[in-house]
PDB file with SEQRES, HELIX, SHEET and CRYST1 records, atoms N, CA, C and O in Angstrom:
SEQRES   1 A   74  MET PRO ARG PHE LEU GLU ILE VAL LEU ALA PHE ILE GLY          
SEQRES   2 A   74  GLY LEU VAL ALA GLY GLU GLY LEU ALA ILE LEU GLY TYR          
SEQRES   3 A   74  ILE VAL ALA THR ASN PHE PHE GLY VAL PHE ASP ARG ASP          
SEQRES   4 A   74  GLY GLY GLY ALA MET GLY ALA ILE PHE ILE ILE GLY PRO          
SEQRES   5 A   74  VAL LEU ALA VAL ILE PHE ALA ILE VAL PHE ALA LEU VAL          
SEQRES   6 A   74  ALA ALA VAL ARG SER ALA ARG PRO ARG                          
HELIX    1 AA1 ARG A    3  ASN A   31  1                                  29    
HELIX    2 AA2 GLY A   41  GLY A   45  1                                   5    
HELIX    3 AA3 ALA A   46  ILE A   50  3                                   5    
HELIX    4 AA4 GLY A   51  ALA A   71  1                                  21    
CRYST1    1.000    1.000    1.000  90.00  90.00  90.00 P 1           1          
ATOM      1  N   MET A   1      98.370  41.091 -17.656  1.00  0.00           N  
ATOM      2  CA  MET A   1      97.044  41.153 -17.082  1.00  0.00           C  
ATOM      3  C   MET A   1      96.039  41.218 -18.242  1.00  0.00           C  
ATOM      4  O   MET A   1      96.238  41.973 -19.194  1.00  0.00           O  
ATOM      5  N   PRO A   2      94.974  40.436 -18.161  1.00  0.00           N  
ATOM      6  CA  PRO A   2      93.966  40.487 -19.218  1.00  0.00           C  
ATOM      7  C   PRO A   2      93.330  41.879 -19.306  1.00  0.00           C  
ATOM      8  O   PRO A   2      93.182  42.584 -18.309  1.00  0.00           O  
ATOM      9  N   ARG A   3      92.970  42.236 -20.510  1.00  0.00           N  
ATOM     10  CA  ARG A   3      92.438  43.575 -20.766  1.00  0.00           C  
ATOM     11  C   ARG A   3      91.166  43.832 -19.965  1.00  0.00           C  
ATOM     12  O   ARG A   3      91.005  44.904 -19.382  1.00  0.00           O  
ATOM     13  N   PHE A   4      90.260  42.851 -19.934  1.00  0.00           N  
ATOM     14  CA  PHE A   4      89.001  43.013 -19.211  1.00  0.00           C  
ATOM     15  C   PHE A   4      89.236  43.272 -17.726  1.00  0.00           C  
ATOM     16  O   PHE A   4      88.603  44.151 -17.140  1.00  0.00           O  
ATOM     17  N   LEU A   5      90.126  42.524 -17.131  1.00  0.00           N  
ATOM     18  CA  LEU A   5      90.427  42.703 -15.714  1.00  0.00           C  
ATOM     19  C   LEU A   5      91.013  44.082 -15.436  1.00  0.00           C  
ATOM     20  O   LEU A   5      90.700  44.709 -14.424  1.00  0.00           O  
ATOM     21  N   GLU A   6      91.859  44.542 -16.336  1.00  0.00           N  
ATOM     22  CA  GLU A   6      92.455  45.867 -16.181  1.00  0.00           C  
ATOM     23  C   GLU A   6      91.385  46.961 -16.225  1.00  0.00           C  
ATOM     24  O   GLU A   6      91.437  47.914 -15.448  1.00  0.00           O  
ATOM     25  N   ILE A   7      90.426  46.823 -17.126  1.00  0.00           N  
ATOM     26  CA  ILE A   7      89.352  47.816 -17.238  1.00  0.00           C  
ATOM     27  C   ILE A   7      88.444  47.770 -16.019  1.00  0.00           C  
ATOM     28  O   ILE A   7      88.030  48.816 -15.520  1.00  0.00           O  
ATOM     29  N   VAL A   8      88.129  46.574 -15.531  1.00  0.00           N  
ATOM     30  CA  VAL A   8      87.278  46.443 -14.340  1.00  0.00           C  
ATOM     31  C   VAL A   8      87.965  47.040 -13.115  1.00  0.00           C  
ATOM     32  O   VAL A   8      87.331  47.737 -12.323  1.00  0.00           O  
ATOM     33  N   LEU A   9      89.255  46.768 -12.961  1.00  0.00           N  
ATOM     34  CA  LEU A   9      89.989  47.339 -11.822  1.00  0.00           C  
ATOM     35  C   LEU A   9      90.066  48.862 -11.919  1.00  0.00           C  
ATOM     36  O   LEU A   9      89.989  49.548 -10.899  1.00  0.00           O  
ATOM     37  N   ALA A  10      90.215  49.393 -13.118  1.00  0.00           N  
ATOM     38  CA  ALA A  10      90.211  50.841 -13.296  1.00  0.00           C  
ATOM     39  C   ALA A  10      88.843  51.421 -12.954  1.00  0.00           C  
ATOM     40  O   ALA A  10      88.758  52.495 -12.358  1.00  0.00           O  
ATOM     41  N   PHE A  11      87.778  50.723 -13.323  1.00  0.00           N  
ATOM     42  CA  PHE A  11      86.422  51.170 -12.996  1.00  0.00           C  
ATOM     43  C   PHE A  11      86.217  51.221 -11.490  1.00  0.00           C  
ATOM     44  O   PHE A  11      85.691  52.203 -10.966  1.00  0.00           O  
ATOM     45  N   ILE A  12      86.630  50.169 -10.795  1.00  0.00           N  
ATOM     46  CA  ILE A  12      86.487  50.132  -9.338  1.00  0.00           C  
ATOM     47  C   ILE A  12      87.343  51.212  -8.682  1.00  0.00           C  
ATOM     48  O   ILE A  12      86.912  51.849  -7.721  1.00  0.00           O  
ATOM     49  N   GLY A  13      88.550  51.420  -9.197  1.00  0.00           N  
ATOM     50  CA  GLY A  13      89.399  52.492  -8.676  1.00  0.00           C  
ATOM     51  C   GLY A  13      88.771  53.857  -8.879  1.00  0.00           C  
ATOM     52  O   GLY A  13      88.898  54.733  -8.024  1.00  0.00           O  
ATOM     53  N   GLY A  14      88.096  54.046 -10.005  1.00  0.00           N  
ATOM     54  CA  GLY A  14      87.389  55.309 -10.250  1.00  0.00           C  
ATOM     55  C   GLY A  14      86.233  55.519  -9.292  1.00  0.00           C  
ATOM     56  O   GLY A  14      85.984  56.639  -8.847  1.00  0.00           O  
ATOM     57  N   LEU A  15      85.525  54.439  -8.974  1.00  0.00           N  
ATOM     58  CA  LEU A  15      84.438  54.544  -7.993  1.00  0.00           C  
ATOM     59  C   LEU A  15      84.969  54.994  -6.639  1.00  0.00           C  
ATOM     60  O   LEU A  15      84.405  55.888  -6.008  1.00  0.00           O  
ATOM     61  N   VAL A  16      86.044  54.378  -6.205  1.00  0.00           N  
ATOM     62  CA  VAL A  16      86.636  54.719  -4.904  1.00  0.00           C  
ATOM     63  C   VAL A  16      87.175  56.147  -4.918  1.00  0.00           C  
ATOM     64  O   VAL A  16      86.975  56.895  -3.962  1.00  0.00           O  
ATOM     65  N   ALA A  17      87.852  56.524  -5.991  1.00  0.00           N  
ATOM     66  CA  ALA A  17      88.434  57.865  -6.079  1.00  0.00           C  
ATOM     67  C   ALA A  17      87.349  58.943  -6.121  1.00  0.00           C  
ATOM     68  O   ALA A  17      87.501  59.993  -5.496  1.00  0.00           O  
ATOM     69  N   GLY A  18      86.272  58.702  -6.839  1.00  0.00           N  
ATOM     70  CA  GLY A  18      85.194  59.690  -6.928  1.00  0.00           C  
ATOM     71  C   GLY A  18      84.491  59.906  -5.601  1.00  0.00           C  
ATOM     72  O   GLY A  18      84.225  61.042  -5.209  1.00  0.00           O  
ATOM     73  N   GLU A  19      84.190  58.819  -4.914  1.00  0.00           N  
ATOM     74  CA  GLU A  19      83.537  58.942  -3.606  1.00  0.00           C  
ATOM     75  C   GLU A  19      84.478  59.595  -2.598  1.00  0.00           C  
ATOM     76  O   GLU A  19      84.063  60.437  -1.801  1.00  0.00           O  
ATOM     77  N   GLY A  20      85.740  59.201  -2.641  1.00  0.00           N  
ATOM     78  CA  GLY A  20      86.725  59.793  -1.731  1.00  0.00           C  
ATOM     79  C   GLY A  20      86.913  61.280  -1.972  1.00  0.00           C  
ATOM     80  O   GLY A  20      87.095  62.046  -1.026  1.00  0.00           O  
ATOM     81  N   LEU A  21      86.870  61.694  -3.233  1.00  0.00           N  
ATOM     82  CA  LEU A  21      87.016  63.119  -3.550  1.00  0.00           C  
ATOM     83  C   LEU A  21      85.852  63.933  -2.982  1.00  0.00           C  
ATOM     84  O   LEU A  21      86.057  65.034  -2.471  1.00  0.00           O  
ATOM     85  N   ALA A  22      84.636  63.400  -3.068  1.00  0.00           N  
ATOM     86  CA  ALA A  22      83.481  64.102  -2.512  1.00  0.00           C  
ATOM     87  C   ALA A  22      83.597  64.240  -0.996  1.00  0.00           C  
ATOM     88  O   ALA A  22      83.328  65.306  -0.443  1.00  0.00           O  
ATOM     89  N   ILE A  23      83.992  63.170  -0.334  1.00  0.00           N  
ATOM     90  CA  ILE A  23      84.135  63.211   1.124  1.00  0.00           C  
ATOM     91  C   ILE A  23      85.276  64.144   1.522  1.00  0.00           C  
ATOM     92  O   ILE A  23      85.141  64.926   2.463  1.00  0.00           O  
ATOM     93  N   LEU A  24      86.383  64.062   0.816  1.00  0.00           N  
ATOM     94  CA  LEU A  24      87.513  64.942   1.101  1.00  0.00           C  
ATOM     95  C   LEU A  24      87.146  66.404   0.872  1.00  0.00           C  
ATOM     96  O   LEU A  24      87.549  67.277   1.642  1.00  0.00           O  
ATOM     97  N   GLY A  25      86.384  66.671  -0.182  1.00  0.00           N  
ATOM     98  CA  GLY A  25      85.934  68.038  -0.445  1.00  0.00           C  
ATOM     99  C   GLY A  25      85.065  68.585   0.679  1.00  0.00           C  
ATOM    100  O   GLY A  25      85.194  69.749   1.057  1.00  0.00           O  
ATOM    101  N   TYR A  26      84.187  67.753   1.210  1.00  0.00           N  
ATOM    102  CA  TYR A  26      83.356  68.180   2.336  1.00  0.00           C  
ATOM    103  C   TYR A  26      84.204  68.456   3.575  1.00  0.00           C  
ATOM    104  O   TYR A  26      83.989  69.450   4.269  1.00  0.00           O  
ATOM    105  N   ILE A  27      85.163  67.580   3.850  1.00  0.00           N  
ATOM    106  CA  ILE A  27      86.022  67.771   5.021  1.00  0.00           C  
ATOM    107  C   ILE A  27      86.838  69.048   4.888  1.00  0.00           C  
ATOM    108  O   ILE A  27      86.971  69.803   5.851  1.00  0.00           O  
ATOM    109  N   VAL A  28      87.379  69.294   3.715  1.00  0.00           N  
ATOM    110  CA  VAL A  28      88.161  70.518   3.491  1.00  0.00           C  
ATOM    111  C   VAL A  28      87.273  71.744   3.637  1.00  0.00           C  
ATOM    112  O   VAL A  28      87.686  72.734   4.242  1.00  0.00           O  
ATOM    113  N   ALA A  29      86.060  71.697   3.094  1.00  0.00           N  
ATOM    114  CA  ALA A  29      85.155  72.847   3.174  1.00  0.00           C  
ATOM    115  C   ALA A  29      84.782  73.171   4.613  1.00  0.00           C  
ATOM    116  O   ALA A  29      84.736  74.342   4.991  1.00  0.00           O  
ATOM    117  N   THR A  30      84.516  72.149   5.420  1.00  0.00           N  
ATOM    118  CA  THR A  30      84.094  72.417   6.789  1.00  0.00           C  
ATOM    119  C   THR A  30      85.250  72.769   7.715  1.00  0.00           C  
ATOM    120  O   THR A  30      85.093  73.600   8.609  1.00  0.00           O  
ATOM    121  N   ASN A  31      86.400  72.153   7.515  1.00  0.00           N  
ATOM    122  CA  ASN A  31      87.509  72.400   8.436  1.00  0.00           C  
ATOM    123  C   ASN A  31      88.356  73.612   8.064  1.00  0.00           C  
ATOM    124  O   ASN A  31      88.773  74.366   8.943  1.00  0.00           O  
ATOM    125  N   PHE A  32      88.613  73.805   6.782  1.00  0.00           N  
ATOM    126  CA  PHE A  32      89.553  74.846   6.386  1.00  0.00           C  
ATOM    127  C   PHE A  32      88.881  76.115   5.873  1.00  0.00           C  
ATOM    128  O   PHE A  32      89.453  77.199   5.989  1.00  0.00           O  
ATOM    129  N   PHE A  33      87.674  76.003   5.306  1.00  0.00           N  
ATOM    130  CA  PHE A  33      87.012  77.186   4.765  1.00  0.00           C  
ATOM    131  C   PHE A  33      85.913  77.708   5.667  1.00  0.00           C  
ATOM    132  O   PHE A  33      85.272  78.706   5.339  1.00  0.00           O  
ATOM    133  N   GLY A  34      85.682  77.062   6.789  1.00  0.00           N  
ATOM    134  CA  GLY A  34      84.740  77.557   7.779  1.00  0.00           C  
ATOM    135  C   GLY A  34      83.276  77.380   7.419  1.00  0.00           C  
ATOM    136  O   GLY A  34      82.432  78.113   7.933  1.00  0.00           O  
ATOM    137  N   VAL A  35      82.947  76.434   6.555  1.00  0.00           N  
ATOM    138  CA  VAL A  35      81.546  76.172   6.237  1.00  0.00           C  
ATOM    139  C   VAL A  35      80.896  75.539   7.461  1.00  0.00           C  
ATOM    140  O   VAL A  35      81.391  74.541   7.986  1.00  0.00           O  
ATOM    141  N   PHE A  36      79.787  76.119   7.916  1.00  0.00           N  
ATOM    142  CA  PHE A  36      79.111  75.634   9.116  1.00  0.00           C  
ATOM    143  C   PHE A  36      77.940  74.752   8.706  1.00  0.00           C  
ATOM    144  O   PHE A  36      77.061  75.189   7.964  1.00  0.00           O  
ATOM    145  N   ASP A  37      77.926  73.518   9.185  1.00  0.00           N  
ATOM    146  CA  ASP A  37      76.889  72.555   8.833  1.00  0.00           C  
ATOM    147  C   ASP A  37      76.275  72.019  10.119  1.00  0.00           C  
ATOM    148  O   ASP A  37      76.682  70.975  10.628  1.00  0.00           O  
ATOM    149  N   ARG A  38      75.302  72.740  10.630  1.00  0.00           N  
ATOM    150  CA  ARG A  38      74.721  72.396  11.926  1.00  0.00           C  
ATOM    151  C   ARG A  38      73.928  71.098  11.892  1.00  0.00           C  
ATOM    152  O   ARG A  38      74.081  70.258  12.779  1.00  0.00           O  
ATOM    153  N   ASP A  39      73.089  70.924  10.887  1.00  0.00           N  
ATOM    154  CA  ASP A  39      72.209  69.757  10.867  1.00  0.00           C  
ATOM    155  C   ASP A  39      72.779  68.560  10.106  1.00  0.00           C  
ATOM    156  O   ASP A  39      72.163  67.494  10.099  1.00  0.00           O  
ATOM    157  N   GLY A  40      73.934  68.711   9.469  1.00  0.00           N  
ATOM    158  CA  GLY A  40      74.550  67.613   8.752  1.00  0.00           C  
ATOM    159  C   GLY A  40      74.037  67.412   7.341  1.00  0.00           C  
ATOM    160  O   GLY A  40      74.349  66.408   6.701  1.00  0.00           O  
ATOM    161  N   GLY A  41      73.254  68.357   6.851  1.00  0.00           N  
ATOM    162  CA  GLY A  41      72.713  68.238   5.498  1.00  0.00           C  
ATOM    163  C   GLY A  41      73.795  68.275   4.431  1.00  0.00           C  
ATOM    164  O   GLY A  41      73.688  67.599   3.408  1.00  0.00           O  
ATOM    165  N   GLY A  42      74.823  69.055   4.667  1.00  0.00           N  
ATOM    166  CA  GLY A  42      75.929  69.111   3.706  1.00  0.00           C  
ATOM    167  C   GLY A  42      76.673  67.792   3.629  1.00  0.00           C  
ATOM    168  O   GLY A  42      77.064  67.348   2.550  1.00  0.00           O  
ATOM    169  N   ALA A  43      76.864  67.174   4.779  1.00  0.00           N  
ATOM    170  CA  ALA A  43      77.536  65.869   4.796  1.00  0.00           C  
ATOM    171  C   ALA A  43      76.688  64.818   4.096  1.00  0.00           C  
ATOM    172  O   ALA A  43      77.211  63.993   3.348  1.00  0.00           O  
ATOM    173  N   MET A  44      75.390  64.844   4.334  1.00  0.00           N  
ATOM    174  CA  MET A  44      74.499  63.881   3.671  1.00  0.00           C  
ATOM    175  C   MET A  44      74.507  64.096   2.166  1.00  0.00           C  
ATOM    176  O   MET A  44      74.515  63.135   1.397  1.00  0.00           O  
ATOM    177  N   GLY A  45      74.505  65.346   1.748  1.00  0.00           N  
ATOM    178  CA  GLY A  45      74.548  65.631   0.316  1.00  0.00           C  
ATOM    179  C   GLY A  45      75.860  65.206  -0.307  1.00  0.00           C  
ATOM    180  O   GLY A  45      75.886  64.674  -1.417  1.00  0.00           O  
ATOM    181  N   ALA A  46      76.954  65.442   0.409  1.00  0.00           N  
ATOM    182  CA  ALA A  46      78.268  65.080  -0.117  1.00  0.00           C  
ATOM    183  C   ALA A  46      78.425  63.565  -0.224  1.00  0.00           C  
ATOM    184  O   ALA A  46      79.021  63.070  -1.181  1.00  0.00           O  
ATOM    185  N   ILE A  47      77.901  62.835   0.741  1.00  0.00           N  
ATOM    186  CA  ILE A  47      78.098  61.388   0.761  1.00  0.00           C  
ATOM    187  C   ILE A  47      77.067  60.646  -0.092  1.00  0.00           C  
ATOM    188  O   ILE A  47      77.414  59.674  -0.764  1.00  0.00           O  
ATOM    189  N   PHE A  48      75.814  61.085  -0.078  1.00  0.00           N  
ATOM    190  CA  PHE A  48      74.764  60.310  -0.736  1.00  0.00           C  
ATOM    191  C   PHE A  48      74.295  60.871  -2.072  1.00  0.00           C  
ATOM    192  O   PHE A  48      73.589  60.175  -2.801  1.00  0.00           O  
ATOM    193  N   ILE A  49      74.661  62.112  -2.423  1.00  0.00           N  
ATOM    194  CA  ILE A  49      74.240  62.677  -3.708  1.00  0.00           C  
ATOM    195  C   ILE A  49      75.444  62.985  -4.582  1.00  0.00           C  
ATOM    196  O   ILE A  49      75.574  62.438  -5.677  1.00  0.00           O  
ATOM    197  N   ILE A  50      76.315  63.848  -4.112  1.00  0.00           N  
ATOM    198  CA  ILE A  50      77.469  64.256  -4.910  1.00  0.00           C  
ATOM    199  C   ILE A  50      78.463  63.110  -5.047  1.00  0.00           C  
ATOM    200  O   ILE A  50      79.032  62.912  -6.120  1.00  0.00           O  
ATOM    201  N   GLY A  51      78.676  62.363  -3.991  1.00  0.00           N  
ATOM    202  CA  GLY A  51      79.630  61.259  -4.005  1.00  0.00           C  
ATOM    203  C   GLY A  51      79.341  60.206  -5.065  1.00  0.00           C  
ATOM    204  O   GLY A  51      80.225  59.900  -5.864  1.00  0.00           O  
ATOM    205  N   PRO A  52      78.139  59.641  -5.104  1.00  0.00           N  
ATOM    206  CA  PRO A  52      77.860  58.645  -6.134  1.00  0.00           C  
ATOM    207  C   PRO A  52      77.925  59.190  -7.562  1.00  0.00           C  
ATOM    208  O   PRO A  52      78.345  58.484  -8.479  1.00  0.00           O  
ATOM    209  N   VAL A  53      77.511  60.435  -7.749  1.00  0.00           N  
ATOM    210  CA  VAL A  53      77.591  61.031  -9.090  1.00  0.00           C  
ATOM    211  C   VAL A  53      79.048  61.159  -9.522  1.00  0.00           C  
ATOM    212  O   VAL A  53      79.409  60.772 -10.633  1.00  0.00           O  
ATOM    213  N   LEU A  54      79.879  61.703  -8.641  1.00  0.00           N  
ATOM    214  CA  LEU A  54      81.303  61.802  -8.961  1.00  0.00           C  
ATOM    215  C   LEU A  54      81.933  60.429  -9.128  1.00  0.00           C  
ATOM    216  O   LEU A  54      82.796  60.241  -9.986  1.00  0.00           O  
ATOM    217  N   ALA A  55      81.513  59.475  -8.320  1.00  0.00           N  
ATOM    218  CA  ALA A  55      82.073  58.123  -8.412  1.00  0.00           C  
ATOM    219  C   ALA A  55      81.786  57.503  -9.774  1.00  0.00           C  
ATOM    220  O   ALA A  55      82.671  56.885 -10.367  1.00  0.00           O  
ATOM    221  N   VAL A  56      80.569  57.655 -10.276  1.00  0.00           N  
ATOM    222  CA  VAL A  56      80.228  57.081 -11.575  1.00  0.00           C  
ATOM    223  C   VAL A  56      80.979  57.802 -12.696  1.00  0.00           C  
ATOM    224  O   VAL A  56      81.460  57.160 -13.630  1.00  0.00           O  
ATOM    225  N   ILE A  57      81.083  59.119 -12.613  1.00  0.00           N  
ATOM    226  CA  ILE A  57      81.823  59.879 -13.628  1.00  0.00           C  
ATOM    227  C   ILE A  57      83.286  59.465 -13.639  1.00  0.00           C  
ATOM    228  O   ILE A  57      83.843  59.191 -14.703  1.00  0.00           O  
ATOM    229  N   PHE A  58      83.912  59.418 -12.477  1.00  0.00           N  
ATOM    230  CA  PHE A  58      85.316  59.013 -12.391  1.00  0.00           C  
ATOM    231  C   PHE A  58      85.499  57.578 -12.871  1.00  0.00           C  
ATOM    232  O   PHE A  58      86.474  57.281 -13.560  1.00  0.00           O  
ATOM    233  N   ALA A  59      84.579  56.688 -12.520  1.00  0.00           N  
ATOM    234  CA  ALA A  59      84.696  55.290 -12.913  1.00  0.00           C  
ATOM    235  C   ALA A  59      84.648  55.141 -14.430  1.00  0.00           C  
ATOM    236  O   ALA A  59      85.432  54.386 -15.006  1.00  0.00           O  
ATOM    237  N   ILE A  60      83.740  55.851 -15.075  1.00  0.00           N  
ATOM    238  CA  ILE A  60      83.646  55.782 -16.532  1.00  0.00           C  
ATOM    239  C   ILE A  60      84.903  56.333 -17.180  1.00  0.00           C  
ATOM    240  O   ILE A  60      85.426  55.740 -18.124  1.00  0.00           O  
ATOM    241  N   VAL A  61      85.393  57.462 -16.683  1.00  0.00           N  
ATOM    242  CA  VAL A  61      86.602  58.058 -17.250  1.00  0.00           C  
ATOM    243  C   VAL A  61      87.801  57.142 -17.045  1.00  0.00           C  
ATOM    244  O   VAL A  61      88.576  56.924 -17.977  1.00  0.00           O  
ATOM    245  N   PHE A  62      87.967  56.602 -15.837  1.00  0.00           N  
ATOM    246  CA  PHE A  62      89.091  55.712 -15.569  1.00  0.00           C  
ATOM    247  C   PHE A  62      89.027  54.466 -16.451  1.00  0.00           C  
ATOM    248  O   PHE A  62      90.050  54.028 -16.977  1.00  0.00           O  
ATOM    249  N   ALA A  63      87.826  53.891 -16.617  1.00  0.00           N  
ATOM    250  CA  ALA A  63      87.676  52.697 -17.448  1.00  0.00           C  
ATOM    251  C   ALA A  63      87.974  53.009 -18.912  1.00  0.00           C  
ATOM    252  O   ALA A  63      88.606  52.204 -19.596  1.00  0.00           O  
ATOM    253  N   LEU A  64      87.529  54.159 -19.399  1.00  0.00           N  
ATOM    254  CA  LEU A  64      87.821  54.537 -20.786  1.00  0.00           C  
ATOM    255  C   LEU A  64      89.314  54.738 -21.009  1.00  0.00           C  
ATOM    256  O   LEU A  64      89.858  54.311 -22.027  1.00  0.00           O  
ATOM    257  N   VAL A  65      89.969  55.384 -20.062  1.00  0.00           N  
ATOM    258  CA  VAL A  65      91.413  55.585 -20.187  1.00  0.00           C  
ATOM    259  C   VAL A  65      92.140  54.244 -20.176  1.00  0.00           C  
ATOM    260  O   VAL A  65      93.072  54.034 -20.951  1.00  0.00           O  
ATOM    261  N   ALA A  66      91.719  53.346 -19.306  1.00  0.00           N  
ATOM    262  CA  ALA A  66      92.354  52.025 -19.256  1.00  0.00           C  
ATOM    263  C   ALA A  66      92.098  51.246 -20.542  1.00  0.00           C  
ATOM    264  O   ALA A  66      92.984  50.536 -21.019  1.00  0.00           O  
ATOM    265  N   ALA A  67      90.906  51.367 -21.104  1.00  0.00           N  
ATOM    266  CA  ALA A  67      90.597  50.660 -22.347  1.00  0.00           C  
ATOM    267  C   ALA A  67      91.417  51.190 -23.506  1.00  0.00           C  
ATOM    268  O   ALA A  67      91.906  50.418 -24.330  1.00  0.00           O  
ATOM    269  N   VAL A  68      91.570  52.502 -23.573  1.00  0.00           N  
ATOM    270  CA  VAL A  68      92.365  53.094 -24.659  1.00  0.00           C  
ATOM    271  C   VAL A  68      93.827  52.723 -24.509  1.00  0.00           C  
ATOM    272  O   VAL A  68      94.487  52.392 -25.493  1.00  0.00           O  
ATOM    273  N   ARG A  69      94.339  52.773 -23.294  1.00  0.00           N  
ATOM    274  CA  ARG A  69      95.747  52.422 -23.073  1.00  0.00           C  
ATOM    275  C   ARG A  69      96.031  50.954 -23.333  1.00  0.00           C  
ATOM    276  O   ARG A  69      97.099  50.607 -23.839  1.00  0.00           O  
ATOM    277  N   SER A  70      95.089  50.094 -22.994  1.00  0.00           N  
ATOM    278  CA  SER A  70      95.322  48.665 -23.211  1.00  0.00           C  
ATOM    279  C   SER A  70      95.121  48.267 -24.679  1.00  0.00           C  
ATOM    280  O   SER A  70      95.588  47.207 -25.094  1.00  0.00           O  
ATOM    281  N   ALA A  71      94.446  49.085 -25.454  1.00  0.00           N  
ATOM    282  CA  ALA A  71      94.225  48.781 -26.873  1.00  0.00           C  
ATOM    283  C   ALA A  71      95.421  49.159 -27.729  1.00  0.00           C  
ATOM    284  O   ALA A  71      95.548  48.676 -28.854  1.00  0.00           O  
ATOM    285  N   ARG A  72      96.294  50.006 -27.223  1.00  0.00           N  
ATOM    286  CA  ARG A  72      97.485  50.402 -27.984  1.00  0.00           C  
ATOM    287  C   ARG A  72      98.437  49.230 -28.141  1.00  0.00           C  
ATOM    288  O   ARG A  72      98.589  48.421 -27.225  1.00  0.00           O  
ATOM    289  N   PRO A  73      99.079  49.133 -29.301  1.00  0.00           N  
ATOM    290  CA  PRO A  73     100.093  48.084 -29.441  1.00  0.00           C  
ATOM    291  C   PRO A  73     101.305  48.380 -28.572  1.00  0.00           C  
ATOM    292  O   PRO A  73     101.711  49.532 -28.422  1.00  0.00           O  
ATOM    293  N   ARG A  74     101.874  47.330 -28.004  1.00  0.00           N  
ATOM    294  CA  ARG A  74     103.005  47.531 -27.095  1.00  0.00           C  
ATOM    295  C   ARG A  74     104.315  47.402 -27.797  1.00  0.00           C  
ATOM    296  O   ARG A  74     105.366  47.543 -27.172  1.00  0.00           O  
TER     297      ARG A  74                                                      
END                                                                             
């Protein structure tokens, strides 16, 4: 697999993983820890604020790890 494609796929995987982690964290908090969210503000924050921030952080980290791993001699 070309190095560029591997890094791009890792970046996209990081985006998905970061957003999924934020949503999963909200679901766990409301269902298992008893956090009460009457107006849905917590869900909006988790999906539209925390989610994209985590997604970008995870995407950068995943892409950097893929770049370092693909740069090593095999």
